[in-house]
């Protein structure tokens, strides 16, 4: 969630937390209870542990500790079986048949195929589930998904059935190359129907309202402060889980969590740009690859931003190289496309960005000169001598300093004034959803490993197309790709679709997020991923 005018700075998957205070004490208390314990500091608080309603990365990370779906990821981002012991795909690639392994919930009941049938239908039919679209042709392409989610046909069920307790059959309405990668995402995790209904609207809101079938189970949850999980002895692969306890503290101040790390009370913490120079030579410092893309989205209801040259002026003047090297300094990289690097590979085995065209990122005076030419042309077309726009953004890192940098770049242009509107998350999201902005700096972390995880955001009517960009050619190209005869043809069509988006300057890629962290050298096996759940902890260990 994470996931993301007036220039609006958001991250769809980078959600915020409240203060915890005393994270070091929490770590010491747990250690005193015995067993191997890892203490983690995260900027954001857990919002919900209901896999149907959760939308933020912190919640997904914790859900991934105590729940498993059909598939999971290994340390190298390969999709491997989890609750599904095996699967078969029909010759026409429209039916998956999963065989489930012997697994239990912490109430002693078996994990059954019906648990998936129930959870997925609940996701599709729940009006509050922001990720319900993942069952449609914009995601897993499950039969009847479009009709239920988009057409409101509540009398239908998804094309997913429990042939027996251990056999799950999923019917698709079209081929879905991204289907298996979606199975690692928490929205597709199973739910014990009887327990869920017993909890009512309290499900996922407290320890007593949760069941686990994963490596750990939630044993304490103090909202705004910390979540503690303990090894789940009922887990099907408990013999390979080495850590007894994991404490996840909410510490919104990076300096506080870094100090806790120095004092030996925290084993893992993120860093922001202001701390990079202090810790970059520390043996505990790591840069982890991310597939989070930060980009500008423009509101086409604004008459100035409906002008292509105005949009190009704003994009061109931003010195992306200077931004990543001298402002962020955390391993972030320049990105001018709309699909990140190191995220997904094509049928030829090459990274998407390696074969896709990307606009040149100009720097220094070259960027200012080219941007001024675009601006002058746009102002002439509009009959204006100068304009003022507002950039809406989060009031916290990394959005606010990046927005301030963008503002400083645009200040070099004659005829454009860019004002900032930093907002707390709730207000920022409300403005995005009501299209109350000029332009927005927004972030997106993909839910599955395919270019459409990004490209699909900008289709007409998509809930995350906050600027109301509409291109019949773009939508038609994506539809053509979905119906392509071969994987190679599909890949080429997806790249052609991206070119339409970039030539229109409907969005402007700014940078691909880096991930600077401090990790205790004694800690291993915190597996970092570029899609789905950002960190999985099944393989975690800490040496004495």
Short mmCIF file of C-alpha atoms in Angstrom, two decimals:
data_model
loop_
_atom_site.label_atom_id
_atom_site.label_comp_id
_atom_site.label_asym_id
_atom_site.label_seq_id
_atom_site.Cartn_x
_atom_site.Cartn_y
_atom_site.Cartn_z
CA UNK A 1 0.00 0.00 0.00
CA UNK A 2 0.47 0.81 -0.12
CA UNK A 3 0.48 1.57 -2.16
CA UNK A 4 -1.25 6.43 -3.82
CA UNK A 5 -4.26 18.19 -8.22
CA UNK A 6 -2.75 20.38 -6.79
CA UNK A 7 0.60 18.49 -6.72
CA UNK A 8 -0.34 15.56 -4.59
CA UNK A 9 2.49 13.60 -2.98
CA UNK A 10 1.34 10.10 -2.08
CA UNK A 11 2.51 6.55 -1.90
CA UNK A 12 -0.20 4.02 -2.49
CA UNK A 13 1.62 1.47 -0.54
CA UNK A 14 3.83 3.54 1.72
CA UNK A 15 1.43 4.23 4.57
CA UNK A 16 2.18 6.11 7.83
CA UNK A 17 2.35 5.05 11.50
CA UNK A 18 1.80 6.61 14.86
CA UNK A 19 4.40 6.95 17.59
CA UNK A 20 5.43 4.00 19.65
CA UNK A 21 7.86 5.25 22.23
CA UNK A 22 9.90 2.74 24.21
CA UNK A 23 10.70 0.37 21.37
CA UNK A 24 13.89 -0.59 23.14
CA UNK A 25 11.97 -1.61 26.26
CA UNK A 26 9.72 -3.84 24.18
CA UNK A 27 12.74 -5.63 22.76
CA UNK A 28 14.32 -6.13 26.16
CA UNK A 29 11.08 -7.46 27.64
CA UNK A 30 10.70 -10.05 24.91
CA UNK A 31 14.32 -11.12 25.12
CA UNK A 32 13.91 -11.62 28.83
CA UNK A 33 11.12 -14.11 28.09
CA UNK A 34 13.62 -16.40 26.35
CA UNK A 35 14.01 -17.72 22.84
CA UNK A 36 15.35 -16.10 19.71
CA UNK A 37 13.84 -12.66 19.28
CA UNK A 38 14.12 -10.14 16.47
CA UNK A 39 12.94 -6.55 16.98
CA UNK A 40 11.97 -4.47 13.96
CA UNK A 41 11.18 -0.76 13.68
CA UNK A 42 8.75 0.37 10.99
CA UNK A 43 7.68 3.92 10.24
CA UNK A 44 4.02 3.00 9.82
CA UNK A 45 1.48 1.45 12.16
CA UNK A 46 -0.63 -1.58 11.35
CA UNK A 47 -4.01 -0.40 10.04
CA UNK A 48 -5.88 -3.70 9.71
CA UNK A 49 -5.01 -7.39 9.90
CA UNK A 50 -8.08 -8.33 7.87
CA UNK A 51 -6.60 -9.56 4.58
CA UNK A 52 -9.73 -8.46 2.71
CA UNK A 53 -9.58 -4.84 3.87
CA UNK A 54 -5.84 -4.23 4.41
CA UNK A 55 -4.25 -1.80 1.94
CA UNK A 56 -0.88 -0.79 3.43
CA UNK A 57 2.52 -2.47 3.40
CA UNK A 58 2.95 -2.59 7.19
CA UNK A 59 -0.32 -4.48 7.54
CA UNK A 60 0.59 -6.78 4.65
CA UNK A 61 3.99 -7.54 6.22
CA UNK A 62 2.39 -8.60 9.49
CA UNK A 63 -0.39 -10.55 7.76
CA UNK A 64 2.35 -12.38 5.85
CA UNK A 65 3.87 -13.43 9.18
CA UNK A 66 0.81 -15.31 10.40
CA UNK A 67 -1.05 -16.29 7.22
CA UNK A 68 -0.04 -18.16 4.07
CA UNK A 69 -1.78 -18.39 0.73
CA UNK A 70 -1.55 -20.94 -2.04
CA UNK A 71 1.89 -19.71 -3.12
CA UNK A 72 4.74 -17.77 -1.59
CA UNK A 73 8.14 -16.37 -2.62
CA UNK A 74 11.62 -17.66 -1.96
CA UNK A 75 14.58 -15.42 -1.21
CA UNK A 76 15.15 -14.84 -4.96
CA UNK A 77 11.55 -13.79 -5.71
CA UNK A 78 10.68 -17.13 -7.29
CA UNK A 79 7.06 -18.22 -6.83
CA UNK A 80 6.94 -21.48 -4.89
CA UNK A 81 4.16 -23.60 -3.32
CA UNK A 82 2.93 -22.75 0.19
CA UNK A 83 -0.48 -24.10 1.28
CA UNK A 84 -0.76 -25.49 -2.23
CA UNK A 85 1.44 -28.56 -2.41
CA UNK A 86 1.11 -28.64 -6.21
CA UNK A 87 -1.00 -27.31 -9.07
CA UNK A 88 -1.94 -28.11 -12.66
CA UNK A 89 -2.85 -25.72 -15.47
CA UNK A 90 -5.19 -26.90 -18.22
CA UNK A 91 -4.05 -26.99 -21.84
CA UNK A 92 -6.16 -23.93 -22.68
CA UNK A 93 -4.60 -22.12 -19.67
CA UNK A 94 -8.03 -21.25 -18.28
CA UNK A 95 -8.27 -23.65 -15.32
CA UNK A 96 -5.94 -24.04 -12.35
CA UNK A 97 -6.31 -27.06 -10.08
CA UNK A 98 -4.51 -26.79 -6.75
CA UNK A 99 -3.85 -29.68 -4.38
CA UNK A 100 -3.56 -28.48 -0.80
CA UNK A 101 -1.09 -29.88 1.72
CA UNK A 102 -2.04 -30.86 5.28
CA UNK A 103 -2.13 -27.55 7.13
CA UNK A 104 -3.98 -26.28 10.20
CA UNK A 105 -5.41 -23.11 11.63
CA UNK A 106 -4.50 -22.28 15.21
CA UNK A 107 -7.98 -23.33 16.34
CA UNK A 108 -7.09 -26.88 15.24
CA UNK A 109 -9.19 -26.95 12.09
CA UNK A 110 -7.79 -28.00 8.73
CA UNK A 111 -7.04 -25.42 6.07
CA UNK A 112 -9.51 -26.43 3.37
CA UNK A 113 -10.18 -25.48 -0.23
CA UNK A 114 -13.43 -23.91 0.94
CA UNK A 115 -11.40 -21.39 2.97
CA UNK A 116 -10.11 -19.96 -0.31
CA UNK A 117 -13.52 -20.08 -1.99
CA UNK A 118 -15.03 -18.13 0.90
CA UNK A 119 -12.22 -15.56 1.20
CA UNK A 120 -12.10 -14.77 -2.51
CA UNK A 121 -15.86 -14.38 -2.83
CA UNK A 122 -15.87 -12.18 0.26
CA UNK A 123 -13.17 -10.03 -1.36
CA UNK A 124 -15.13 -9.74 -4.61
CA UNK A 125 -18.45 -8.85 -2.96
CA UNK A 126 -17.20 -6.52 -0.20
CA UNK A 127 -17.78 -2.87 -1.20
CA UNK A 128 -15.09 -1.74 1.25
CA UNK A 129 -12.39 -3.99 -0.25
CA UNK A 130 -10.15 -1.67 -2.27
CA UNK A 131 -8.35 -4.66 -3.78
CA UNK A 132 -11.50 -6.39 -5.03
CA UNK A 133 -10.45 -5.44 -8.57
CA UNK A 134 -7.68 -8.04 -8.32
CA UNK A 135 -10.22 -10.80 -9.07
CA UNK A 136 -11.21 -9.06 -12.33
CA UNK A 137 -9.50 -8.90 -15.71
CA UNK A 138 -7.36 -6.12 -14.22
CA UNK A 139 -5.82 -8.78 -11.99
CA UNK A 140 -6.31 -12.55 -11.79
CA UNK A 141 -9.01 -12.76 -14.50
CA UNK A 142 -11.21 -15.09 -12.41
CA UNK A 143 -14.49 -16.08 -14.05
CA UNK A 144 -17.36 -13.73 -13.09
CA UNK A 145 -14.92 -11.28 -11.46
CA UNK A 146 -15.77 -8.41 -13.82
CA UNK A 147 -19.50 -9.00 -13.45
CA UNK A 148 -19.37 -9.01 -9.64
CA UNK A 149 -16.96 -6.12 -9.04
CA UNK A 150 -17.69 -3.82 -11.98
CA UNK A 151 -21.28 -4.66 -12.86
CA UNK A 152 -22.56 -5.19 -9.30
CA UNK A 153 -24.00 -8.66 -9.95
CA UNK A 154 -24.08 -9.78 -6.32
CA UNK A 155 -26.05 -12.92 -7.12
CA UNK A 156 -23.02 -14.41 -8.89
CA UNK A 157 -20.12 -16.32 -7.34
CA UNK A 158 -16.55 -16.34 -8.60
CA UNK A 159 -15.43 -19.24 -10.76
CA UNK A 160 -13.64 -20.91 -7.86
CA UNK A 161 -14.85 -24.18 -6.32
CA UNK A 162 -13.80 -26.69 -3.69
CA UNK A 163 -13.87 -30.04 -5.48
CA UNK A 164 -13.10 -31.57 -2.09
CA UNK A 165 -11.29 -30.43 1.08
CA UNK A 166 -7.89 -30.66 -0.59
CA UNK A 167 -8.72 -29.67 -4.19
CA UNK A 168 -9.31 -26.08 -5.29
CA UNK A 169 -10.39 -25.39 -8.88
CA UNK A 170 -10.10 -21.88 -10.31
CA UNK A 171 -11.67 -20.99 -13.66
CA UNK A 172 -10.44 -17.96 -15.59
CA UNK A 173 -12.29 -16.02 -18.27
CA UNK A 174 -9.04 -15.34 -20.13
CA UNK A 175 -5.38 -16.27 -19.90
CA UNK A 176 -3.70 -14.57 -16.95
CA UNK A 177 0.12 -14.58 -17.04
CA UNK A 178 0.14 -12.78 -13.68
CA UNK A 179 -2.19 -15.25 -11.92
CA UNK A 180 0.39 -17.18 -9.89
CA UNK A 181 2.20 -14.03 -8.76
CA UNK A 182 -1.13 -12.73 -7.42
CA UNK A 183 -1.49 -15.85 -5.30
CA UNK A 184 1.30 -14.59 -3.01
CA UNK A 185 -0.63 -11.38 -2.29
CA UNK A 186 -2.58 -11.22 1.03
CA UNK A 187 -5.90 -10.43 -0.66
CA UNK A 188 -5.88 -14.04 -1.89
CA UNK A 189 -5.07 -15.63 1.46
CA UNK A 190 -7.62 -18.09 2.91
CA UNK A 191 -10.07 -17.31 5.73
CA UNK A 192 -11.81 -19.78 8.01
CA UNK A 193 -15.46 -18.99 7.27
CA UNK A 194 -16.97 -20.06 10.60
CA UNK A 195 -14.41 -18.08 12.62
CA UNK A 196 -14.80 -15.04 10.36
CA UNK A 197 -18.56 -14.95 10.80
CA UNK A 198 -18.29 -15.45 14.55
CA UNK A 199 -16.10 -12.34 14.82
CA UNK A 200 -18.39 -10.16 12.71
CA UNK A 201 -17.07 -6.64 12.13
CA UNK A 202 -14.34 -7.23 14.74
CA UNK A 203 -12.46 -9.70 12.54
CA UNK A 204 -8.83 -8.69 12.15
CA UNK A 205 -8.98 -5.88 14.71
CA UNK A 206 -7.47 -7.56 17.81
CA UNK A 207 -5.47 -10.66 18.78
CA UNK A 208 -8.58 -12.59 19.81
CA UNK A 209 -10.16 -11.86 16.40
CA UNK A 210 -7.40 -13.59 14.43
CA UNK A 211 -6.49 -17.10 13.32
CA UNK A 212 -3.10 -18.12 11.96
CA UNK A 213 -2.01 -20.76 9.48
CA UNK A 214 1.46 -19.32 8.83
CA UNK A 215 4.92 -19.44 10.44
CA UNK A 216 3.93 -17.20 13.37
CA UNK A 217 0.84 -16.17 15.31
CA UNK A 218 -0.05 -12.77 16.75
CA UNK A 219 0.24 -12.80 20.54
CA UNK A 220 0.19 -9.08 21.36
CA UNK A 221 -1.04 -6.02 19.50
CA UNK A 222 -0.94 -2.54 21.02
CA UNK A 223 -2.31 -0.20 18.40
CA UNK A 224 -0.09 2.75 17.66
CA UNK A 225 2.79 0.97 19.38
CA UNK A 226 3.73 -2.61 18.50
CA UNK A 227 2.75 -6.04 17.23
CA UNK A 228 4.37 -9.16 18.63
CA UNK A 229 4.25 -12.55 16.92
CA UNK A 230 5.46 -15.90 18.24
CA UNK A 231 6.37 -19.10 16.43
CA UNK A 232 3.28 -21.08 15.40
CA UNK A 233 3.87 -24.69 16.45
CA UNK A 234 0.80 -25.74 14.40
CA UNK A 235 2.37 -24.45 11.16
CA UNK A 236 2.88 -27.20 8.58
CA UNK A 237 6.60 -26.35 8.26
CA UNK A 238 7.25 -25.30 11.87
CA UNK A 239 10.46 -27.36 11.95
CA UNK A 240 12.11 -24.85 9.62
CA UNK A 241 11.04 -21.73 11.56
CA UNK A 242 14.05 -20.69 13.66
CA UNK A 243 12.89 -17.51 15.41
CA UNK A 244 10.69 -17.68 18.50
CA UNK A 245 9.48 -14.08 18.59
CA UNK A 246 9.35 -11.04 16.32
CA UNK A 247 8.40 -7.61 17.65
CA UNK A 248 7.39 -4.94 15.14
CA UNK A 249 7.47 -1.47 16.68
CA UNK A 250 5.86 1.62 15.18
CA UNK A 251 8.53 4.33 15.28
CA UNK A 252 7.63 7.25 12.98
CA UNK A 253 10.83 9.13 13.77
CA UNK A 254 13.77 7.61 11.89
CA UNK A 255 16.33 9.18 14.22
CA UNK A 256 14.70 7.44 17.18
CA UNK A 257 14.74 4.03 15.54
CA UNK A 258 18.35 4.52 14.42
CA UNK A 259 19.34 5.39 17.99
CA UNK A 260 17.50 2.28 19.22
CA UNK A 261 19.54 0.30 16.70
CA UNK A 262 22.81 1.80 17.95
CA UNK A 263 21.83 0.92 21.51
CA UNK A 264 21.18 -2.70 20.58
CA UNK A 265 17.42 -2.55 21.13
CA UNK A 266 16.39 -2.85 17.48
CA UNK A 267 17.66 -5.33 14.90
CA UNK A 268 16.23 -3.76 11.74
CA UNK A 269 15.17 -0.24 10.83
CA UNK A 270 14.60 1.85 7.75
CA UNK A 271 16.57 5.07 7.20
CA UNK A 272 15.53 8.31 5.59
CA UNK A 273 17.72 10.54 3.43
CA UNK A 274 18.89 12.71 6.35
CA UNK A 275 20.54 9.68 7.99
CA UNK A 276 22.22 8.12 4.96
CA UNK A 277 25.53 9.97 5.20
CA UNK A 278 25.80 9.10 8.89
CA UNK A 279 25.36 5.36 8.41
CA UNK A 280 26.41 4.51 4.85
CA UNK A 281 29.82 3.23 6.00
CA UNK A 282 28.35 1.22 8.89
CA UNK A 283 28.70 -2.57 8.39
CA UNK A 284 24.97 -2.86 9.20
CA UNK A 285 23.98 -0.53 6.33
CA UNK A 286 22.17 -2.14 3.38
CA UNK A 287 20.45 -0.88 0.25
CA UNK A 288 17.55 -3.11 -0.74
CA UNK A 289 16.05 -2.97 -4.24
CA UNK A 290 12.51 -1.67 -4.41
CA UNK A 291 9.94 -1.66 -7.19
CA UNK A 292 8.12 1.35 -5.73
CA UNK A 293 7.75 3.99 -8.43
CA UNK A 294 7.22 7.64 -7.52
CA UNK A 295 5.60 9.66 -10.27
CA UNK A 296 3.65 12.81 -11.03
CA UNK A 297 0.01 12.37 -11.95
CA UNK A 298 -1.82 15.30 -13.51
CA UNK A 299 -5.46 16.26 -13.11
CA UNK A 300 -6.96 16.62 -16.57
CA UNK A 301 -9.85 18.64 -15.11
CA UNK A 302 -7.36 21.47 -14.60
CA UNK A 303 -7.34 23.47 -17.86
CA UNK A 304 -3.63 24.22 -17.54
CA UNK A 305 -2.61 20.63 -16.93
CA UNK A 306 -4.86 19.41 -19.73
CA UNK A 307 -2.23 21.08 -21.92
CA UNK A 308 0.47 18.60 -22.90
CA UNK A 309 3.23 21.20 -23.09
CA UNK A 310 2.60 22.39 -19.53
CA UNK A 311 2.88 18.80 -18.31
CA UNK A 312 6.08 18.29 -20.30
CA UNK A 313 7.56 21.49 -18.89
CA UNK A 314 7.05 20.30 -15.32
CA UNK A 315 8.44 16.84 -16.02
CA UNK A 316 11.45 18.05 -18.01
CA UNK A 317 12.68 20.61 -15.48
CA UNK A 318 13.06 18.05 -12.68
CA UNK A 319 16.74 17.06 -12.46
CA UNK A 320 16.21 13.43 -11.49
CA UNK A 321 19.90 12.58 -11.28
CA UNK A 322 20.55 15.38 -8.82
CA UNK A 323 17.47 14.32 -6.85
CA UNK A 324 18.59 10.71 -6.32
CA UNK A 325 22.27 11.54 -5.76
CA UNK A 326 22.06 14.59 -3.54
CA UNK A 327 18.62 14.58 -1.93
CA UNK A 328 17.52 10.97 -1.49
CA UNK A 329 20.97 9.29 -1.39
CA UNK A 330 19.41 5.93 -0.45
CA UNK A 331 19.99 3.90 -3.58
CA UNK A 332 17.01 5.40 -5.41
CA UNK A 333 17.47 5.54 -9.17
CA UNK A 334 16.29 7.75 -12.02
CA UNK A 335 13.16 6.50 -13.75
CA UNK A 336 11.35 8.21 -16.60
CA UNK A 337 9.14 5.26 -17.62
CA UNK A 338 6.10 3.87 -15.86
CA UNK A 339 7.31 0.32 -15.15
CA UNK A 340 10.30 -0.02 -12.77
CA UNK A 341 13.58 -1.79 -13.46
CA UNK A 342 14.40 -5.10 -11.80
CA UNK A 343 10.71 -5.85 -11.36
CA UNK A 344 9.63 -8.25 -14.08
CA UNK A 345 11.16 -10.00 -17.09
CA UNK A 346 9.74 -10.75 -20.53
CA UNK A 347 9.54 -13.99 -22.51
CA UNK A 348 13.13 -13.37 -23.65
CA UNK A 349 14.32 -13.37 -20.03
CA UNK A 350 15.33 -9.71 -20.21
CA UNK A 351 14.21 -7.09 -17.73
CA UNK A 352 11.25 -5.03 -18.96
CA UNK A 353 13.15 -1.73 -18.79
CA UNK A 354 16.07 -3.20 -20.71
CA UNK A 355 13.96 -3.53 -23.87
CA UNK A 356 11.39 -0.74 -23.32
CA UNK A 357 12.02 2.80 -24.54
CA UNK A 358 12.48 5.46 -21.89
CA UNK A 359 12.45 9.24 -22.38
CA UNK A 360 15.78 10.93 -21.73
CA UNK A 361 16.11 12.54 -18.31
CA UNK A 362 17.69 15.95 -18.88
CA UNK A 363 19.83 17.56 -16.19
CA UNK A 364 21.06 21.00 -15.26
CA UNK A 365 20.71 23.87 -17.74
CA UNK A 366 19.71 21.53 -20.57
CA UNK A 367 16.61 20.52 -18.62
CA UNK A 368 15.73 24.10 -17.69
CA UNK A 369 16.12 25.30 -21.28
CA UNK A 370 13.99 22.53 -22.77
CA UNK A 371 11.37 22.92 -20.04
CA UNK A 372 11.14 26.69 -20.62
CA UNK A 373 10.48 26.05 -24.32
CA UNK A 374 7.65 23.66 -23.45
CA UNK A 375 6.24 26.14 -20.94
CA UNK A 376 6.37 29.08 -23.34
CA UNK A 377 4.59 27.05 -25.99
CA UNK A 378 1.94 25.87 -23.53
CA UNK A 379 1.31 29.36 -22.15
CA UNK A 380 0.90 30.71 -25.68
CA UNK A 381 -1.63 27.96 -26.49
CA UNK A 382 -3.54 28.84 -23.32
CA UNK A 383 -3.38 32.60 -23.85
CA UNK A 384 -1.66 33.09 -20.49
CA UNK A 385 1.54 34.83 -19.44
CA UNK A 386 1.87 32.99 -16.13
CA UNK A 387 0.08 30.30 -14.16
CA UNK A 388 0.04 28.98 -10.59
CA UNK A 389 -0.42 25.28 -9.75
CA UNK A 390 -0.50 23.39 -6.48
CA UNK A 391 1.38 20.21 -5.72
CA UNK A 392 -0.40 18.00 -3.19
CA UNK A 393 1.88 15.71 -1.19
CA UNK A 394 2.35 13.75 1.99
CA UNK A 395 3.75 15.78 4.86
CA UNK A 396 6.39 13.12 5.66
CA UNK A 397 9.45 11.50 4.06
CA UNK A 398 10.16 10.81 1.30
CA UNK A 399 7.30 12.69 -0.33
CA UNK A 400 7.72 16.12 1.22
CA UNK A 401 11.46 16.62 0.53
CA UNK A 402 10.97 15.32 -3.02
CA UNK A 403 8.06 17.73 -3.52
CA UNK A 404 10.19 20.56 -2.17
CA UNK A 405 12.91 19.62 -4.64
CA UNK A 406 10.43 19.61 -7.53
CA UNK A 407 9.24 23.04 -6.42
CA UNK A 408 12.83 24.33 -6.41
CA UNK A 409 13.31 23.04 -9.95
CA UNK A 410 10.14 24.67 -11.27
CA UNK A 411 11.16 27.97 -9.64
CA UNK A 412 13.77 28.26 -12.41
CA UNK A 413 11.01 28.62 -15.01
CA UNK A 414 9.53 32.00 -15.94
CA UNK A 415 5.74 31.91 -15.98
CA UNK A 416 5.10 29.04 -13.58
CA UNK A 417 4.59 29.14 -9.82
CA UNK A 418 4.28 25.82 -8.04
CA UNK A 419 2.85 25.87 -4.53
CA UNK A 420 2.98 22.89 -2.15
CA UNK A 421 0.10 21.43 -0.19
CA UNK A 422 1.53 18.89 2.30
CA UNK A 423 -1.23 16.79 3.85
CA UNK A 424 -1.56 14.03 6.39
CA UNK A 425 -2.39 10.69 4.82
CA UNK A 426 -6.14 10.71 5.44
CA UNK A 427 -6.62 14.19 3.99
CA UNK A 428 -4.34 13.49 1.06
CA UNK A 429 -6.22 10.30 0.17
CA UNK A 430 -9.54 12.09 0.44
CA UNK A 431 -8.35 14.78 -1.96
CA UNK A 432 -7.09 12.20 -4.40
CA UNK A 433 -10.33 10.25 -4.37
CA UNK A 434 -12.40 13.40 -4.88
CA UNK A 435 -10.02 14.62 -7.64
CA UNK A 436 -9.37 17.75 -5.60
CA UNK A 437 -5.85 18.50 -6.80
CA UNK A 438 -3.85 19.97 -9.65
CA UNK A 439 -1.01 17.45 -9.75
CA UNK A 440 0.19 14.72 -7.42
CA UNK A 441 3.48 13.13 -6.53
CA UNK A 442 2.31 9.61 -5.88
CA UNK A 443 3.95 6.27 -5.20
CA UNK A 444 2.90 2.77 -6.21
CA UNK A 445 4.17 -0.63 -5.11
CA UNK A 446 3.01 -3.49 -7.38
CA UNK A 447 0.72 -6.25 -6.17
CA UNK A 448 1.93 -8.79 -8.73
CA UNK A 449 4.85 -9.34 -11.08
CA UNK A 450 3.66 -8.03 -14.44
CA UNK A 451 3.81 -4.66 -16.27
CA UNK A 452 0.02 -4.39 -16.02
CA UNK A 453 0.42 -3.91 -12.25
CA UNK A 454 1.44 -0.37 -13.25
CA UNK A 455 0.01 0.12 -16.73
CA UNK A 456 -3.48 -0.91 -15.63
CA UNK A 457 -3.63 2.03 -13.22
CA UNK A 458 -4.09 4.54 -16.03
CA UNK A 459 -6.96 2.92 -17.92
CA UNK A 460 -10.25 4.81 -18.11
CA UNK A 461 -12.33 4.27 -14.99
CA UNK A 462 -9.56 2.69 -12.89
CA UNK A 463 -9.99 3.75 -9.27
CA UNK A 464 -6.33 4.82 -9.08
CA UNK A 465 -6.50 6.96 -12.23
CA UNK A 466 -7.02 10.01 -10.02
CA UNK A 467 -6.29 12.52 -12.78
CA UNK A 468 -8.98 11.08 -15.10
CA UNK A 469 -6.61 10.46 -17.98
CA UNK A 470 -8.48 8.99 -20.94
CA UNK A 471 -6.90 7.58 -24.09
CA UNK A 472 -8.87 5.26 -26.34
CA UNK A 473 -5.62 4.25 -28.04
CA UNK A 474 -4.01 3.37 -24.72
CA UNK A 475 -6.96 1.31 -23.50
CA UNK A 476 -7.25 -0.42 -26.88
CA UNK A 477 -3.54 -1.32 -26.86
CA UNK A 478 -3.82 -2.89 -23.41
CA UNK A 479 -6.87 -4.86 -24.53
CA UNK A 480 -4.98 -6.00 -27.60
CA UNK A 481 -2.15 -7.14 -25.34
CA UNK A 482 -4.58 -9.08 -23.13
CA UNK A 483 -5.84 -10.95 -26.20
CA UNK A 484 -2.40 -11.50 -27.76
CA UNK A 485 -1.72 -14.90 -29.30
CA UNK A 486 1.79 -15.31 -27.86
CA UNK A 487 3.70 -14.05 -24.80
CA UNK A 488 6.15 -12.29 -27.13
CA UNK A 489 3.37 -10.42 -28.91
CA UNK A 490 1.79 -9.47 -25.58
CA UNK A 491 5.06 -8.07 -24.25
CA UNK A 492 5.61 -5.91 -27.33
CA UNK A 493 2.06 -4.56 -27.12
CA UNK A 494 2.47 -3.68 -23.44
CA UNK A 495 5.57 -1.68 -24.26
CA UNK A 496 3.71 0.07 -27.07
CA UNK A 497 0.96 0.96 -24.59
CA UNK A 498 3.52 2.45 -22.22
CA UNK A 499 4.86 4.59 -25.05
CA UNK A 500 1.40 6.10 -25.60
CA UNK A 501 1.23 6.96 -21.91
CA UNK A 502 4.68 8.55 -21.90
CA UNK A 503 4.25 10.45 -25.17
CA UNK A 504 1.04 11.95 -23.77
CA UNK A 505 2.96 12.80 -20.56
CA UNK A 506 -0.11 11.49 -18.73
CA UNK A 507 2.23 10.58 -15.89
CA UNK A 508 5.85 11.49 -15.28
CA UNK A 509 8.10 8.90 -13.67
CA UNK A 510 10.44 10.65 -11.23
CA UNK A 511 12.43 7.95 -9.45
CA UNK A 512 12.48 4.33 -8.41
CA UNK A 513 12.65 4.14 -4.64
CA UNK A 514 15.71 2.80 -2.89
CA UNK A 515 15.54 1.10 0.46
CA UNK A 516 18.24 2.05 2.92
CA UNK A 517 18.14 0.02 6.14
CA UNK A 518 20.23 -0.95 9.12
CA UNK A 519 20.17 -4.68 9.82
CA UNK A 520 21.89 -6.43 12.70
CA UNK A 521 24.69 -8.52 11.08
CA UNK A 522 23.58 -11.42 13.31
CA UNK A 523 20.17 -11.40 11.60
CA UNK A 524 19.68 -13.38 8.38
CA UNK A 525 16.77 -14.61 6.30
CA UNK A 526 14.54 -11.53 6.25
CA UNK A 527 13.57 -12.04 2.62
CA UNK A 528 12.91 -8.80 0.75
CA UNK A 529 10.59 -8.84 -2.26
CA UNK A 530 9.84 -6.46 -5.12
CA UNK A 531 6.13 -7.30 -5.32
CA UNK A 532 3.42 -8.65 -3.03
CA UNK A 533 4.50 -8.65 0.63
CA UNK A 534 7.67 -6.56 0.91
CA UNK A 535 9.33 -8.69 3.63
CA UNK A 536 8.71 -12.32 4.58
CA UNK A 537 10.11 -13.69 7.83
CA UNK A 538 9.69 -17.46 7.65
CA UNK A 539 13.42 -17.92 6.99
CA UNK A 540 14.55 -15.33 9.54
CA UNK A 541 17.22 -16.26 12.08
CA UNK A 542 19.48 -14.53 14.58
CA UNK A 543 22.76 -15.97 15.75
CA UNK A 544 23.84 -15.95 19.38
#
